[in-house]
Amino acid sequence: MVQNDLVRASISNLVKSRPLVAVFVGGTSGIGEFTIQVLASAHGRDGKGLRVYIVGRNAAAAEKTIAECRTTCPGGEFIFVKANDLSLLGDVDRVCAEIIELEEKKKTNGEEPRIDILVMSTHYFPLLFEPRHDTTEGLDESFSLLYYSRMRFATKLLPLLLASPLPAHIISIYAAGRGSTLTTSDLSLRNPNNYTIRNLGSHAVIMKTFFMESLVERHPGKLSFVHIYPGLVMTGGFDDKRLPLWFRVAFLLLRPLLTFVITPGRVSGERVLFAATETFPAMKGGQGNDGKGREETRIGTDGVRGSGAYAVGSEMEPATLGKIYATLRADGAKEQVWEHTMSAFQEIEAGRKFTG
């Protein structure tokens, strides 16, 4: 378990280091919103400048978050970018183009366009017996929100991420370390016999780990990726009207029993922002980065300290990856995931429905 004092000191050092530009995908509610509030509060006390892009569907919720942030960080710039359906890569591309255009305009003020922190928390979880729901682009809606959409954000915003002098930190919030199976013959889970909530979650976790390892390896010293399992955090997701009424009522009744295992929203936000600090460094020169002797530097998902891609639990402890990861690496699954994902991106960008 990471000590709260270390988390807060690391965040303070981060915001003192230089002006920051951050993008929050899914920032109008839940853990994304909590993290924005922590970042704004920290900058209000110690920061040198802050610009935050908040990507989401709910303009009213975004305005509420922005108003709260302006009270704690009057000098910060908070910009809402409207999304329509982020399970569609076309919508991801449109949102990214808007962010890039807004950043490019900062050149007129003598600023260098960049993104220092990218946090992604969009999701929709199907229930146990819910069937696959394909989007018009040929991807499962839930799978896209958990994996394809997020990786598309990382690749489309890559030029701005690579422009960060920090280096840039990419943070994805889901079920780090929970992957237990990967059907390499059906990565997108098209076979109805393969499409289960367990397989969906496992594929999203393992494929995200392998894809981001590949991405940071291609840009040593420039990118750090952290996948976080947040634990149980009370967010508006449990009230999602797409969930059956019985589920929402049952959860409401059980909530008092969960008090001792719930992570408070602000604490969750602090831990997410901690993932953007030097405790999780970029790969150095194609090798691991020992963090200049810092004992707290995390071991990467490949087992090497400071290797640029990390998986952590709800208390920011290193997530334990199962033996399946080593087996899959030996079988070439990491390269297969990269090729599959880039193929999906290329097909959809060309206007074709992905069938792979």
Short mmCIF file of C-alpha atoms in Angstrom, two decimals:
data_model
loop_
_atom_site.label_atom_id
_atom_site.label_comp_id
_atom_site.label_asym_id
_atom_site.label_seq_id
_atom_site.Cartn_x
_atom_site.Cartn_y
_atom_site.Cartn_z
CA MET A 1 0.00 0.00 0.00
CA VAL A 2 1.36 3.40 -0.96
CA GLN A 3 1.41 5.97 1.84
CA ASN A 4 -0.90 8.95 1.38
CA ASP A 5 1.92 11.33 2.36
CA LEU A 6 4.05 10.03 -0.52
CA VAL A 7 1.12 10.35 -2.93
CA ARG A 8 0.42 13.95 -1.97
CA ALA A 9 4.08 14.96 -1.93
CA SER A 10 4.57 13.45 -5.38
CA ILE A 11 1.52 15.31 -6.73
CA SER A 12 2.80 18.56 -5.23
CA ASN A 13 6.19 18.04 -6.91
CA LEU A 14 4.46 17.29 -10.20
CA VAL A 15 2.39 20.49 -10.30
CA LYS A 16 5.35 22.58 -9.13
CA SER A 17 7.58 21.23 -11.89
CA ARG A 18 6.04 23.11 -14.84
CA PRO A 19 2.71 24.14 -16.39
CA LEU A 20 0.64 21.08 -17.25
CA VAL A 21 -1.78 20.13 -20.02
CA ALA A 22 -4.12 17.23 -19.24
CA VAL A 23 -6.89 15.41 -21.12
CA PHE A 24 -9.57 13.46 -19.28
CA VAL A 25 -11.69 11.10 -21.36
CA GLY A 26 -14.77 10.34 -19.27
CA GLY A 27 -14.09 13.37 -17.08
CA THR A 28 -17.65 14.54 -16.46
CA SER A 29 -18.32 12.00 -13.69
CA GLY A 30 -16.82 9.29 -11.52
CA ILE A 31 -13.10 8.69 -11.06
CA GLY A 32 -12.20 11.00 -13.93
CA GLU A 33 -14.06 13.86 -12.27
CA PHE A 34 -12.49 13.08 -8.88
CA THR A 35 -9.03 13.21 -10.46
CA ILE A 36 -9.71 16.53 -12.18
CA GLN A 37 -10.79 18.02 -8.86
CA VAL A 38 -7.60 16.77 -7.16
CA LEU A 39 -5.45 18.20 -9.97
CA ALA A 40 -7.22 21.57 -9.82
CA SER A 41 -6.89 21.73 -6.04
CA ALA A 42 -3.19 20.85 -6.15
CA HIS A 43 -2.55 23.48 -8.82
CA GLY A 44 -4.49 26.08 -6.87
CA ARG A 45 -2.00 25.61 -4.01
CA ASP A 46 1.31 24.89 -5.74
CA GLY A 47 0.95 24.87 -9.51
CA LYS A 48 2.63 26.87 -12.26
CA GLY A 49 -0.21 26.71 -14.77
CA LEU A 50 -2.90 24.28 -15.83
CA ARG A 51 -4.99 23.52 -18.90
CA VAL A 52 -7.50 20.66 -18.75
CA TYR A 53 -9.60 19.22 -21.57
CA ILE A 54 -12.68 17.39 -20.24
CA VAL A 55 -14.15 14.93 -22.75
CA GLY A 56 -17.66 13.66 -22.14
CA ARG A 57 -21.28 13.64 -23.26
CA ASN A 58 -22.88 15.62 -20.44
CA ALA A 59 -22.30 19.35 -20.91
CA ALA A 60 -24.23 20.26 -17.75
CA ALA A 61 -22.10 17.90 -15.63
CA ALA A 62 -18.95 19.30 -17.20
CA GLU A 63 -19.97 22.88 -16.42
CA LYS A 64 -20.59 21.90 -12.81
CA THR A 65 -17.14 20.31 -12.56
CA ILE A 66 -15.53 23.30 -14.24
CA ALA A 67 -17.25 25.74 -11.88
CA GLU A 68 -16.00 23.78 -8.86
CA CYS A 69 -12.47 23.64 -10.27
CA ARG A 70 -12.38 27.38 -10.89
CA THR A 71 -13.01 28.01 -7.19
CA THR A 72 -9.94 26.00 -6.20
CA CYS A 73 -7.80 26.88 -9.23
CA PRO A 74 -8.82 30.34 -10.50
CA GLY A 75 -5.85 30.55 -12.84
CA GLY A 76 -6.53 27.22 -14.53
CA GLU A 77 -8.09 26.78 -17.95
CA PHE A 78 -10.83 24.15 -18.16
CA ILE A 79 -12.26 23.25 -21.58
CA PHE A 80 -15.19 20.93 -22.29
CA VAL A 81 -15.01 18.85 -25.47
CA LYS A 82 -18.36 17.28 -26.36
CA ALA A 83 -18.41 13.59 -27.23
CA ASN A 84 -21.35 11.83 -28.79
CA ASP A 85 -20.50 8.11 -28.67
CA LEU A 86 -16.92 7.18 -27.84
CA SER A 87 -17.52 3.52 -28.69
CA LEU A 88 -17.25 4.80 -32.27
CA LEU A 89 -13.68 5.43 -33.41
CA GLY A 90 -15.02 8.07 -35.78
CA ASP A 91 -16.20 10.07 -32.77
CA VAL A 92 -12.84 9.51 -31.04
CA ASP A 93 -11.09 10.90 -34.12
CA ARG A 94 -13.38 13.95 -34.19
CA VAL A 95 -12.74 14.68 -30.50
CA CYS A 96 -8.98 14.25 -30.94
CA ALA A 97 -9.01 16.58 -33.95
CA GLU A 98 -10.77 19.23 -31.85
CA ILE A 99 -8.24 18.92 -29.03
CA ILE A 100 -5.33 19.09 -31.48
CA GLU A 101 -6.81 22.19 -33.12
CA LEU A 102 -7.31 23.90 -29.76
CA GLU A 103 -3.75 23.09 -28.71
CA GLU A 104 -2.30 24.31 -32.01
CA LYS A 105 -3.94 27.69 -31.39
CA LYS A 106 -1.81 28.05 -28.24
CA LYS A 107 1.18 28.72 -30.51
CA THR A 108 -0.11 32.27 -30.92
CA ASN A 109 0.54 32.76 -27.18
CA GLY A 110 4.06 31.39 -27.48
CA GLU A 111 3.14 28.04 -25.94
CA GLU A 112 4.22 24.68 -27.27
CA PRO A 113 1.19 22.46 -28.06
CA ARG A 114 1.41 19.28 -25.99
CA ILE A 115 -0.36 16.84 -23.67
CA ASP A 116 1.39 15.87 -20.44
CA ILE A 117 -1.32 13.63 -18.96
CA LEU A 118 -4.01 11.55 -20.66
CA VAL A 119 -6.51 9.83 -18.34
CA MET A 120 -9.16 7.45 -19.74
CA SER A 121 -12.04 5.99 -17.74
CA THR A 122 -14.94 5.52 -20.20
CA HIS A 123 -16.81 2.24 -19.87
CA TYR A 124 -20.05 0.35 -20.02
CA PHE A 125 -20.22 -3.07 -18.42
CA PRO A 126 -22.68 -5.62 -19.82
CA LEU A 127 -24.34 -7.92 -17.33
CA LEU A 128 -23.72 -11.66 -17.21
CA PHE A 129 -26.08 -12.77 -19.96
CA GLU A 130 -26.14 -9.67 -22.13
CA PRO A 131 -25.24 -10.42 -25.77
CA ARG A 132 -22.65 -8.66 -27.88
CA HIS A 133 -23.75 -5.25 -29.26
CA ASP A 134 -21.90 -4.34 -32.43
CA THR A 135 -21.42 -0.70 -33.37
CA THR A 136 -21.79 0.44 -36.96
CA GLU A 137 -18.00 0.13 -37.23
CA GLY A 138 -18.04 -3.59 -36.37
CA LEU A 139 -16.72 -3.44 -32.79
CA ASP A 140 -18.56 -4.55 -29.67
CA GLU A 141 -19.73 -1.44 -27.80
CA SER A 142 -18.37 -2.44 -24.38
CA PHE A 143 -15.13 -3.84 -25.78
CA SER A 144 -14.55 -0.65 -27.74
CA LEU A 145 -15.03 1.60 -24.70
CA LEU A 146 -12.68 -0.53 -22.61
CA TYR A 147 -10.01 -1.10 -25.24
CA TYR A 148 -10.21 0.03 -28.88
CA SER A 149 -11.49 3.54 -28.16
CA ARG A 150 -8.87 4.14 -25.49
CA MET A 151 -6.00 2.90 -27.63
CA ARG A 152 -7.28 5.08 -30.46
CA PHE A 153 -7.09 8.14 -28.18
CA ALA A 154 -3.50 7.26 -27.31
CA THR A 155 -2.44 6.88 -30.95
CA LYS A 156 -4.37 9.85 -32.38
CA LEU A 157 -3.07 12.18 -29.65
CA LEU A 158 0.44 10.72 -29.91
CA PRO A 159 2.07 13.79 -31.56
CA LEU A 160 0.96 15.99 -28.64
CA LEU A 161 1.95 13.35 -26.08
CA LEU A 162 5.42 13.06 -27.61
CA ALA A 163 5.76 16.86 -27.37
CA SER A 164 5.57 16.72 -23.55
CA PRO A 165 8.89 17.35 -21.80
CA LEU A 166 7.90 15.35 -18.71
CA PRO A 167 7.55 12.66 -20.43
CA ALA A 168 3.82 12.15 -21.03
CA HIS A 169 1.78 9.78 -18.87
CA ILE A 170 -1.11 7.74 -20.28
CA ILE A 171 -3.41 6.38 -17.56
CA SER A 172 -6.20 3.87 -18.14
CA ILE A 173 -8.64 2.97 -15.36
CA TYR A 174 -10.12 -0.50 -15.39
CA ALA A 175 -9.05 -3.92 -14.07
CA ALA A 176 -5.26 -3.93 -14.18
CA GLY A 177 -3.78 -7.38 -13.64
CA ARG A 178 -7.15 -9.14 -13.81
CA GLY A 179 -6.56 -10.76 -17.21
CA SER A 180 -6.69 -14.56 -17.13
CA THR A 181 -7.43 -15.70 -20.68
CA LEU A 182 -6.91 -14.57 -24.27
CA THR A 183 -8.42 -16.36 -27.25
CA THR A 184 -5.85 -15.44 -29.88
CA SER A 185 -7.96 -16.97 -32.66
CA ASP A 186 -10.82 -14.59 -31.81
CA LEU A 187 -9.31 -11.43 -30.31
CA SER A 188 -12.45 -9.35 -30.93
CA LEU A 189 -14.73 -12.06 -29.47
CA ARG A 190 -17.02 -12.43 -32.48
CA ASN A 191 -17.88 -16.03 -31.73
CA PRO A 192 -20.93 -15.96 -29.41
CA ASN A 193 -19.46 -18.88 -27.48
CA ASN A 194 -16.42 -16.74 -26.64
CA TYR A 195 -18.34 -13.59 -25.74
CA THR A 196 -18.78 -13.61 -21.95
CA ILE A 197 -18.31 -10.83 -19.42
CA ARG A 198 -15.27 -12.70 -18.06
CA ASN A 199 -13.65 -13.03 -21.48
CA LEU A 200 -14.52 -9.45 -22.39
CA GLY A 201 -12.78 -8.09 -19.31
CA SER A 202 -9.81 -10.41 -19.68
CA HIS A 203 -9.28 -9.57 -23.36
CA ALA A 204 -9.51 -5.82 -22.63
CA VAL A 205 -6.93 -6.08 -19.84
CA ILE A 206 -4.38 -8.30 -21.60
CA MET A 207 -4.67 -6.60 -24.98
CA LYS A 208 -4.30 -3.16 -23.38
CA THR A 209 -1.17 -4.32 -21.54
CA PHE A 210 0.44 -5.70 -24.69
CA PHE A 211 -0.57 -2.77 -26.92
CA MET A 212 0.75 -0.15 -24.52
CA GLU A 213 3.99 -2.06 -23.96
CA SER A 214 4.45 -1.99 -27.72
CA LEU A 215 3.64 1.73 -27.89
CA VAL A 216 6.09 2.80 -25.17
CA GLU A 217 8.80 0.58 -26.67
CA ARG A 218 8.43 2.46 -29.94
CA HIS A 219 8.99 5.78 -28.15
CA PRO A 220 11.56 5.17 -25.37
CA GLY A 221 11.97 7.99 -22.92
CA LYS A 222 8.81 9.75 -24.11
CA LEU A 223 5.81 7.81 -22.75
CA SER A 224 4.73 6.13 -19.55
CA PHE A 225 1.59 3.99 -19.37
CA VAL A 226 -0.17 3.03 -16.14
CA HIS A 227 -3.16 0.70 -15.98
CA ILE A 228 -5.05 1.02 -12.67
CA TYR A 229 -7.51 -1.26 -10.94
CA PRO A 230 -9.36 1.35 -8.82
CA GLY A 231 -11.21 -1.00 -6.49
CA LEU A 232 -14.76 -0.12 -5.47
CA VAL A 233 -15.38 3.61 -5.85
CA MET A 234 -18.87 5.08 -5.61
CA THR A 235 -19.60 6.72 -8.96
CA GLY A 236 -22.65 7.51 -11.04
CA GLY A 237 -21.97 4.39 -13.09
CA PHE A 238 -23.93 2.32 -10.61
CA ASP A 239 -26.99 4.44 -11.40
CA ASP A 240 -26.63 4.02 -15.17
CA LYS A 241 -30.17 3.75 -16.56
CA ARG A 242 -28.97 1.10 -19.01
CA LEU A 243 -28.50 -1.25 -16.07
CA PRO A 244 -31.60 -3.25 -15.09
CA LEU A 245 -33.72 -1.80 -12.30
CA TRP A 246 -33.20 -4.92 -10.15
CA PHE A 247 -29.42 -4.41 -10.29
CA ARG A 248 -29.61 -0.76 -9.28
CA VAL A 249 -32.03 -1.52 -6.42
CA ALA A 250 -29.94 -4.47 -5.19
CA PHE A 251 -26.77 -2.37 -5.21
CA LEU A 252 -28.50 0.43 -3.30
CA LEU A 253 -29.59 -2.05 -0.61
CA LEU A 254 -26.14 -3.63 -0.35
CA ARG A 255 -24.23 -0.37 -0.32
CA PRO A 256 -24.15 0.04 3.50
CA LEU A 257 -22.41 -3.35 3.77
CA LEU A 258 -19.66 -2.20 1.41
CA THR A 259 -18.55 0.79 3.50
CA PHE A 260 -15.30 -0.80 4.64
CA VAL A 261 -14.12 -1.76 1.16
CA ILE A 262 -15.07 1.46 -0.66
CA THR A 263 -12.26 3.79 -1.73
CA PRO A 264 -13.33 7.44 -1.17
CA GLY A 265 -13.62 9.43 -4.36
CA ARG A 266 -10.93 11.98 -3.52
CA VAL A 267 -8.48 9.27 -2.45
CA SER A 268 -9.12 7.48 -5.72
CA GLY A 269 -8.45 10.72 -7.62
CA GLU A 270 -5.19 11.26 -5.76
CA ARG A 271 -4.00 7.77 -6.60
CA VAL A 272 -4.82 8.19 -10.28
CA LEU A 273 -2.87 11.46 -10.39
CA PHE A 274 0.01 9.77 -8.53
CA ALA A 275 0.33 7.56 -11.61
CA ALA A 276 1.41 10.65 -13.55
CA THR A 277 4.47 11.22 -11.33
CA GLU A 278 8.11 10.13 -11.66
CA THR A 279 7.38 6.99 -9.64
CA PHE A 280 6.21 5.61 -13.01
CA PRO A 281 8.96 6.69 -15.42
CA ALA A 282 9.21 6.19 -19.16
CA MET A 283 11.47 3.49 -20.57
CA LYS A 284 15.02 4.78 -20.82
CA GLY A 285 16.91 4.21 -24.05
CA GLY A 286 15.05 1.01 -24.92
CA GLN A 287 15.81 -0.49 -21.50
CA GLY A 288 14.29 -0.26 -18.04
CA ASN A 289 14.65 3.01 -16.13
CA ASP A 290 15.79 2.53 -12.54
CA GLY A 291 14.50 5.98 -11.63
CA LYS A 292 18.01 7.19 -10.70
CA GLY A 293 18.09 4.94 -7.69
CA ARG A 294 14.57 5.70 -6.50
CA GLU A 295 13.43 2.60 -4.61
CA GLU A 296 9.78 3.49 -5.17
CA THR A 297 10.11 3.29 -8.97
CA ARG A 298 7.65 0.63 -10.03
CA ILE A 299 8.38 -2.63 -11.80
CA GLY A 300 6.80 -2.74 -15.24
CA THR A 301 4.38 -5.27 -16.66
CA ASP A 302 7.32 -7.02 -18.33
CA GLY A 303 9.01 -7.57 -14.94
CA VAL A 304 11.65 -4.86 -15.45
CA ARG A 305 11.84 -1.91 -13.05
CA GLY A 306 11.01 1.36 -14.77
CA SER A 307 10.22 -0.23 -18.14
CA GLY A 308 7.49 2.29 -19.02
CA ALA A 309 4.29 0.19 -18.81
CA TYR A 310 2.79 -0.55 -15.40
CA ALA A 311 -0.19 -2.25 -13.77
CA VAL A 312 -1.25 -1.36 -10.24
CA GLY A 313 -4.03 -2.17 -7.79
CA SER A 314 -6.41 0.07 -5.86
CA GLU A 315 -3.71 1.03 -3.33
CA MET A 316 -1.15 1.55 -6.09
CA GLU A 317 0.61 -1.71 -5.26
CA PRO A 318 2.06 -3.59 -8.25
CA ALA A 319 -0.60 -5.84 -9.76
CA THR A 320 0.31 -9.50 -9.97
CA LEU A 321 0.20 -10.69 -13.55
CA GLY A 322 -0.60 -14.37 -14.06
CA LYS A 323 1.66 -16.88 -15.78
CA ILE A 324 -0.53 -16.55 -18.86
CA TYR A 325 1.30 -13.32 -19.79
CA ALA A 326 4.64 -15.10 -20.14
CA THR A 327 3.04 -17.90 -22.14
CA LEU A 328 1.30 -15.46 -24.47
CA ARG A 329 4.48 -13.43 -24.97
CA ALA A 330 6.37 -16.57 -25.94
CA ASP A 331 3.64 -17.44 -28.44
CA GLY A 332 3.82 -14.02 -30.14
CA ALA A 333 0.48 -12.75 -28.81
CA LYS A 334 1.90 -9.30 -28.03
CA GLU A 335 2.77 -8.68 -31.67
CA GLN A 336 -0.53 -10.21 -32.77
CA VAL A 337 -2.49 -7.79 -30.55
CA TRP A 338 -0.62 -4.81 -32.01
CA GLU A 339 -1.26 -5.93 -35.59
CA HIS A 340 -4.93 -6.74 -34.91
CA THR A 341 -5.56 -3.36 -33.29
CA MET A 342 -3.80 -1.32 -35.95
CA SER A 343 -5.70 -3.29 -38.62
CA ALA A 344 -9.00 -2.39 -36.92
CA PHE A 345 -7.98 1.27 -36.86
CA GLN A 346 -7.00 1.26 -40.53
CA GLU A 347 -10.16 -0.49 -41.70
CA ILE A 348 -12.49 1.78 -39.77
CA GLU A 349 -10.60 4.95 -40.72
CA ALA A 350 -10.98 3.90 -44.36
CA GLY A 351 -14.74 3.77 -43.88
CA ARG A 352 -15.04 0.00 -43.85
CA LYS A 353 -16.69 -2.13 -41.19
CA PHE A 354 -14.12 -4.13 -39.22
CA THR A 355 -14.70 -7.87 -39.38
CA GLY A 356 -11.44 -9.18 -37.89
#
